[in-house]
Amino acid sequence: MSIAAVERDCGVPKDTLRVWERRYGFPNPLRDRHDERLYPADQVATLRLLRRLVDAGHRPGKVVGRSDEDLSVLLRQVGVPAPQVVGSEAKQVLKILGAYDAAGLREVLNALLMRAGLGGFVAEIGPGLAEAVGAAWSRGKLEIHQEHLFTEQFTTVLRSAINAAQGAGLPRRRPRVLFSTFPQEPHSLGLLMAQAMFTLEGCLGISLGVQTPIPEIAAAARAHEADILALSFSSMIPAPQAVAGLTELRGLIPDTVEIWAGGACPGLRPKPGVSVLRALSAIGPAVTAWRAREDKGSTPE
Amino acid sequence: MSIAAVERDCGVPKDTLRVWERRYGFPNPLRDRHDERLYPADQVATLRLLRRLVDAGHRPGKVVGRSDEDLSVLLRQVGVPAPQVVGSEAKQVLKILGAYDAAGLREVLNALLMRAGLGGFVAEIGPGLAEAVGAAWSRGKLEIHQEHLFTEQFTTVLRSAINAAQGAGLPRRRPRVLFSTFPQEPHSLGLLMAQAMFTLEGCLGISLGVQTPIPEIAAAARAHEADILALSFSSMIPAPQAVAGLTELRGLIPDTVEIWAGGACPGLRPKPGVSVLRALSAIGPAVTAWRAREDKGSTPE
DNA sequence: TCCGCGAATTTGTCCTGGACAAATATGCCG
DNA sequence: CGGCATATTTGTCCAGGACAAATTCGCGGA
């Protein structure tokens, strides 16, 4: 596996891979005949563990180079804060994924959705499932294609539910919300779940899909006369980049447009003009508050 | 703007930016006090033009360093090859996109779908629309966020139609088809349209979504006991990479599994064990032929 | 004991300039 | 005019050095 492939796969930049090798002696890739690094599969797996640990706040110097066993132990400790969340639903989903049962997976997701309702599903079950699958993958318990399958089925189920909710009676009204993610963020699940919550609140939602360049997000906000920009950040995106992007975006749009950021990205902090919604369940109250502010405020145009 | 920001924004890798500067004298960034490149906004804009021209097949050595006027002229020429295909539907869609009318866009797409049926829509209208939007974007007539909006609405409409078709009566039966794209291919529209066609034929479809690593596609084929791998290639993916990937994939799966490739990628050619379906309308007959072969063949298991 | 603040360490990203393979164009011959 | 060998172009990789931003440490004062 070439250095570029590892960068894509583990999310560790090429420069960082080289400097880790220089400083800590790991990874320790083979070389092809032109002296280019070739990473064996097991080292790539270890790198994925390392990425999780570093994201969780461990310092590279302390963890790079240690054995897989050590890392697993640390990872379990990291996981401790939220292990009880791996409820029976997640276990069931992982079991079905293990059996490669695509149709069964969709049935289960649909059943969960029916039982909890769209709001309950998105607020309480969805994030837990996504996290459990992500964790299982990074621990090597799931293959990439199983994670893809989960994402695809989850997307299908959620999209059709959103569709149904949108069609259902409720008149759509403001705030007008624009959804997207930054260019470095390809994950759509968080965005979709947020969209579901806003839809349930009767908002006017417009999605640009994932990975919109920042100036384009600003242009779209103007074009669509958005009240709120809803942005989703997974733990894949480096926190400094997220923060820098938010600052840049804030400078490109009028003060009347709010920015609401959410997702599992650890370093996400509220700033002037940027709200951070830690959980999807916070969206409902936040929309209510927005509408109250709006009603109280100056003449609506 | 730092080199990393330019890489994100224009999609030109850092190494390439540096080597263009070394070889062609452009871009010609300022330096901050620590000798780091700072790209002025106008050079970044030119780089975006260059990126499009290079994607369209121009050689960097011929275009990097030329004036913005020259580049604009070339860009317009790039768009010329396919203007006559723009039917009335496409014109309507472009007009609505120009007005930033998200809801209207969805209504129009839905109306077109209803009028032509899913099969007719996908075979005759969809690709034309996608191509017209792509062409308008590359000629600078549409902004990126408008193209994103189109993709998102198109996806929504198609997915819900596929969903409905899947739910409708018809018992699902073989072939069992696995859908995905190669890692360099992020476009999902072609894949979705193909999925619609296979669904209409009553096939058992399983989608992995876009950008699955090639060994993972192979692993998934085994795990799901697929009969056919359906792969979609847009004109974004370099032809040599597509061909190399197909060869690699062919070697990883048993001969009994067929590979069907489709899409706008120019250099796509059939090879032993790899069929190329030029148009989506070819899917129906191909499935019929597959079933005939299957029935005539050895004992079904 | 705890808290702030300056010093020391760690860490990621950028630099230069060289190398080469894959992709593409060019020229030659049948 | 089409197919193949050769030449050129082009992207990505390498090494090893540098430094700023982030983080931790150590110390003196409340």
Short mmCIF file of C-alpha atoms in Angstrom, two decimals, chain A residues 58-258:
data_model
loop_
_atom_site.label_atom_id
_atom_site.label_comp_id
_atom_site.label_asym_id
_atom_site.label_seq_id
_atom_site.Cartn_x
_atom_site.Cartn_y
_atom_site.Cartn_z
CA HIS A 58 -3.31 10.92 23.30
CA ARG A 59 0.06 12.34 22.32
CA PRO A 60 1.71 10.65 19.38
CA GLY A 61 5.04 10.40 21.18
CA LYS A 62 3.42 8.31 23.88
CA VAL A 63 1.51 5.90 21.68
CA VAL A 64 3.29 5.59 18.33
CA GLY A 65 5.52 2.54 18.47
CA ARG A 66 3.67 0.67 21.17
CA SER A 67 2.25 -2.78 20.58
CA ASP A 68 -1.19 -3.44 19.23
CA GLU A 69 -2.20 -4.95 22.56
CA ASP A 70 -1.28 -1.77 24.43
CA LEU A 71 -3.17 0.29 21.91
CA SER A 72 -6.27 -1.84 22.19
CA VAL A 73 -6.21 -1.44 25.95
CA LEU A 74 -5.93 2.32 25.61
CA LEU A 75 -8.69 2.35 23.03
CA ARG A 76 -10.95 0.47 25.37
CA GLN A 77 -10.23 3.07 28.04
CA VAL A 78 -11.05 5.80 25.56
CA GLY A 79 -14.23 3.99 24.79
CA VAL A 80 -15.18 3.75 28.45
CA PRO A 81 -16.91 7.13 28.52
CA ALA A 82 -19.55 5.78 26.18
CA PRO A 83 -19.61 1.99 26.16
CA GLN A 84 -22.99 1.55 27.73
CA VAL A 85 -24.41 3.19 24.63
CA VAL A 86 -23.72 0.04 22.63
CA GLY A 87 -27.23 -1.04 23.22
CA SER A 88 -28.94 -4.13 22.03
CA GLU A 89 -29.83 -2.39 18.79
CA ALA A 90 -26.18 -1.84 17.91
CA LYS A 91 -25.34 -5.43 18.74
CA GLN A 92 -28.10 -6.63 16.50
CA VAL A 93 -26.94 -4.43 13.64
CA LEU A 94 -23.35 -5.59 13.99
CA LYS A 95 -24.46 -9.19 13.95
CA ILE A 96 -26.44 -8.68 10.76
CA LEU A 97 -23.53 -6.87 9.15
CA GLY A 98 -21.35 -9.81 10.08
CA ALA A 99 -23.73 -12.06 8.16
CA TYR A 100 -23.66 -9.77 5.07
CA ASP A 101 -27.44 -9.62 5.17
CA ALA A 102 -28.27 -6.45 3.22
CA ALA A 103 -32.00 -6.96 3.10
CA GLY A 104 -32.15 -7.89 6.78
CA LEU A 105 -30.20 -4.79 7.70
CA ARG A 106 -32.66 -2.57 5.97
CA GLU A 107 -35.58 -4.29 7.62
CA VAL A 108 -34.05 -3.85 11.05
CA LEU A 109 -33.31 -0.19 10.47
CA ASN A 110 -36.81 0.35 9.21
CA ALA A 111 -38.26 -1.47 12.20
CA LEU A 112 -36.21 0.68 14.59
CA LEU A 113 -37.38 3.77 12.78
CA MET A 114 -41.00 2.73 13.03
CA ARG A 115 -40.71 1.93 16.69
CA ALA A 116 -39.01 5.14 17.78
CA GLY A 117 -40.37 7.51 15.16
CA LEU A 118 -38.07 9.60 13.01
CA GLY A 119 -37.26 12.01 15.84
CA GLY A 120 -36.52 9.35 18.38
CA PHE A 121 -34.55 7.28 15.91
CA VAL A 122 -32.32 10.18 14.92
CA ALA A 123 -31.90 11.55 18.43
CA GLU A 124 -31.34 8.33 20.30
CA ILE A 125 -30.56 5.37 18.08
CA GLY A 126 -28.90 6.59 14.89
CA PRO A 127 -25.76 8.19 16.32
CA GLY A 128 -25.17 5.18 18.57
CA LEU A 129 -25.40 2.83 15.62
CA ALA A 130 -23.08 4.91 13.50
CA GLU A 131 -20.56 5.14 16.31
CA ALA A 132 -20.71 1.43 17.04
CA VAL A 133 -20.10 0.60 13.39
CA GLY A 134 -17.24 3.10 13.19
CA ALA A 135 -15.68 1.67 16.32
CA ALA A 136 -16.04 -1.91 15.10
CA TRP A 137 -14.40 -0.95 11.83
CA SER A 138 -11.46 0.81 13.41
CA ARG A 139 -10.90 -2.17 15.67
CA GLY A 140 -10.77 -4.41 12.64
CA LYS A 141 -14.01 -6.19 13.47
CA LEU A 142 -15.68 -5.02 10.29
CA GLU A 143 -14.37 -4.70 6.78
CA ILE A 144 -14.63 -1.50 4.83
CA HIS A 145 -17.29 -2.87 2.51
CA GLN A 146 -19.47 -3.76 5.47
CA GLU A 147 -19.23 -0.21 6.71
CA HIS A 148 -20.12 1.01 3.23
CA LEU A 149 -23.12 -1.27 3.19
CA PHE A 150 -24.28 0.06 6.55
CA THR A 151 -23.91 3.66 5.40
CA GLU A 152 -25.81 2.98 2.22
CA GLN A 153 -28.72 1.25 3.92
CA PHE A 154 -28.88 3.83 6.67
CA THR A 155 -28.95 6.56 4.04
CA THR A 156 -31.74 4.88 2.13
CA VAL A 157 -33.91 4.47 5.19
CA LEU A 158 -33.30 8.01 6.44
CA ARG A 159 -33.83 9.66 3.10
CA SER A 160 -37.13 7.99 2.52
CA ALA A 161 -38.27 8.93 6.02
CA ILE A 162 -37.27 12.56 5.47
CA ASN A 163 -39.09 12.49 2.19
CA ALA A 164 -42.22 11.20 3.82
CA ALA A 165 -42.01 13.76 6.61
CA GLN A 166 -41.58 16.55 4.12
CA GLY A 167 -44.57 15.49 2.13
CA ALA A 168 -46.75 15.17 5.20
CA GLY A 169 -49.19 17.97 5.95
CA LEU A 170 -47.22 20.50 8.01
CA PRO A 171 -46.74 23.75 6.14
CA ARG A 172 -43.05 24.52 5.77
CA ARG A 173 -41.95 27.79 7.29
CA ARG A 174 -38.83 29.63 8.39
CA PRO A 175 -36.10 29.34 9.41
CA ARG A 176 -34.75 28.49 6.02
CA VAL A 177 -31.86 26.13 6.64
CA LEU A 178 -29.00 25.31 4.29
CA PHE A 179 -27.14 22.03 4.87
CA SER A 180 -23.64 21.06 3.85
CA THR A 181 -20.20 19.95 5.03
CA PHE A 182 -16.73 21.34 4.45
CA PRO A 183 -14.58 20.00 1.61
CA GLN A 184 -12.58 17.70 3.89
CA GLU A 185 -15.70 16.06 5.26
CA PRO A 186 -17.23 13.35 3.09
CA HIS A 187 -19.54 11.83 5.69
CA SER A 188 -23.19 12.43 4.98
CA LEU A 189 -24.88 10.55 7.78
CA GLY A 190 -24.62 13.32 10.35
CA LEU A 191 -25.90 15.86 7.88
CA LEU A 192 -28.80 13.66 6.97
CA MET A 193 -29.79 13.13 10.59
CA ALA A 194 -29.66 16.86 11.22
CA GLN A 195 -31.80 17.40 8.16
CA ALA A 196 -34.34 14.99 9.60
CA MET A 197 -34.55 16.95 12.84
CA PHE A 198 -35.00 20.28 11.10
CA THR A 199 -37.61 18.77 8.82
CA LEU A 200 -39.56 17.54 11.82
CA GLU A 201 -39.57 21.09 13.13
CA GLY A 202 -41.22 22.23 9.93
CA CYS A 203 -38.23 24.19 8.66
CA LEU A 204 -37.53 24.95 5.02
CA GLY A 205 -34.49 22.80 4.34
CA ILE A 206 -32.14 22.91 1.36
CA SER A 207 -29.23 20.51 1.15
CA LEU A 208 -26.12 21.02 -0.94
CA GLY A 209 -24.83 17.56 -0.11
CA VAL A 210 -21.34 17.07 1.26
CA GLN A 211 -18.01 18.73 0.53
CA THR A 212 -18.99 22.17 -0.67
CA PRO A 213 -16.11 24.67 -0.89
CA ILE A 214 -16.45 27.34 1.76
CA PRO A 215 -16.88 30.34 -0.57
CA GLU A 216 -19.60 28.35 -2.34
CA ILE A 217 -21.44 27.74 0.91
CA ALA A 218 -21.40 31.48 1.48
CA ALA A 219 -22.62 32.17 -2.05
CA ALA A 220 -25.41 29.63 -1.65
CA ALA A 221 -26.44 31.23 1.65
CA ARG A 222 -26.90 34.54 -0.12
CA ALA A 223 -28.62 33.02 -3.14
CA HIS A 224 -31.13 31.06 -1.10
CA GLU A 225 -31.58 33.75 1.54
CA ALA A 226 -30.79 31.23 4.26
CA ASP A 227 -31.41 32.01 7.93
CA ILE A 228 -29.21 29.23 9.24
CA LEU A 229 -26.24 27.32 7.88
CA ALA A 230 -26.20 23.82 9.35
CA LEU A 231 -22.78 22.16 9.12
CA SER A 232 -21.83 18.67 10.17
CA PHE A 233 -18.38 17.61 11.39
CA SER A 234 -17.38 14.01 11.98
CA SER A 235 -14.34 13.01 13.98
CA MET A 236 -12.50 12.49 10.69
CA ILE A 237 -11.98 16.19 10.14
CA PRO A 238 -9.06 17.76 12.06
CA ALA A 239 -10.39 20.22 14.63
CA PRO A 240 -8.11 23.13 13.65
CA GLN A 241 -9.31 22.90 10.05
CA ALA A 242 -12.90 22.92 11.18
CA VAL A 243 -12.33 25.97 13.34
CA ALA A 244 -10.41 27.81 10.63
CA GLY A 245 -13.12 27.02 8.12
CA LEU A 246 -15.84 28.29 10.43
CA THR A 247 -13.97 31.55 10.94
CA GLU A 248 -13.51 31.98 7.21
CA LEU A 249 -17.16 31.25 6.53
CA ARG A 250 -18.30 33.60 9.27
CA GLY A 251 -16.45 36.42 7.56
CA LEU A 252 -18.13 35.75 4.23
CA ILE A 253 -21.77 36.01 5.20
CA PRO A 254 -23.92 38.71 6.81
CA ASP A 255 -24.36 38.72 10.59
CA THR A 256 -28.04 37.98 10.21
CA VAL A 257 -27.26 34.47 9.01
CA GLU A 258 -26.52 32.08 11.86
#
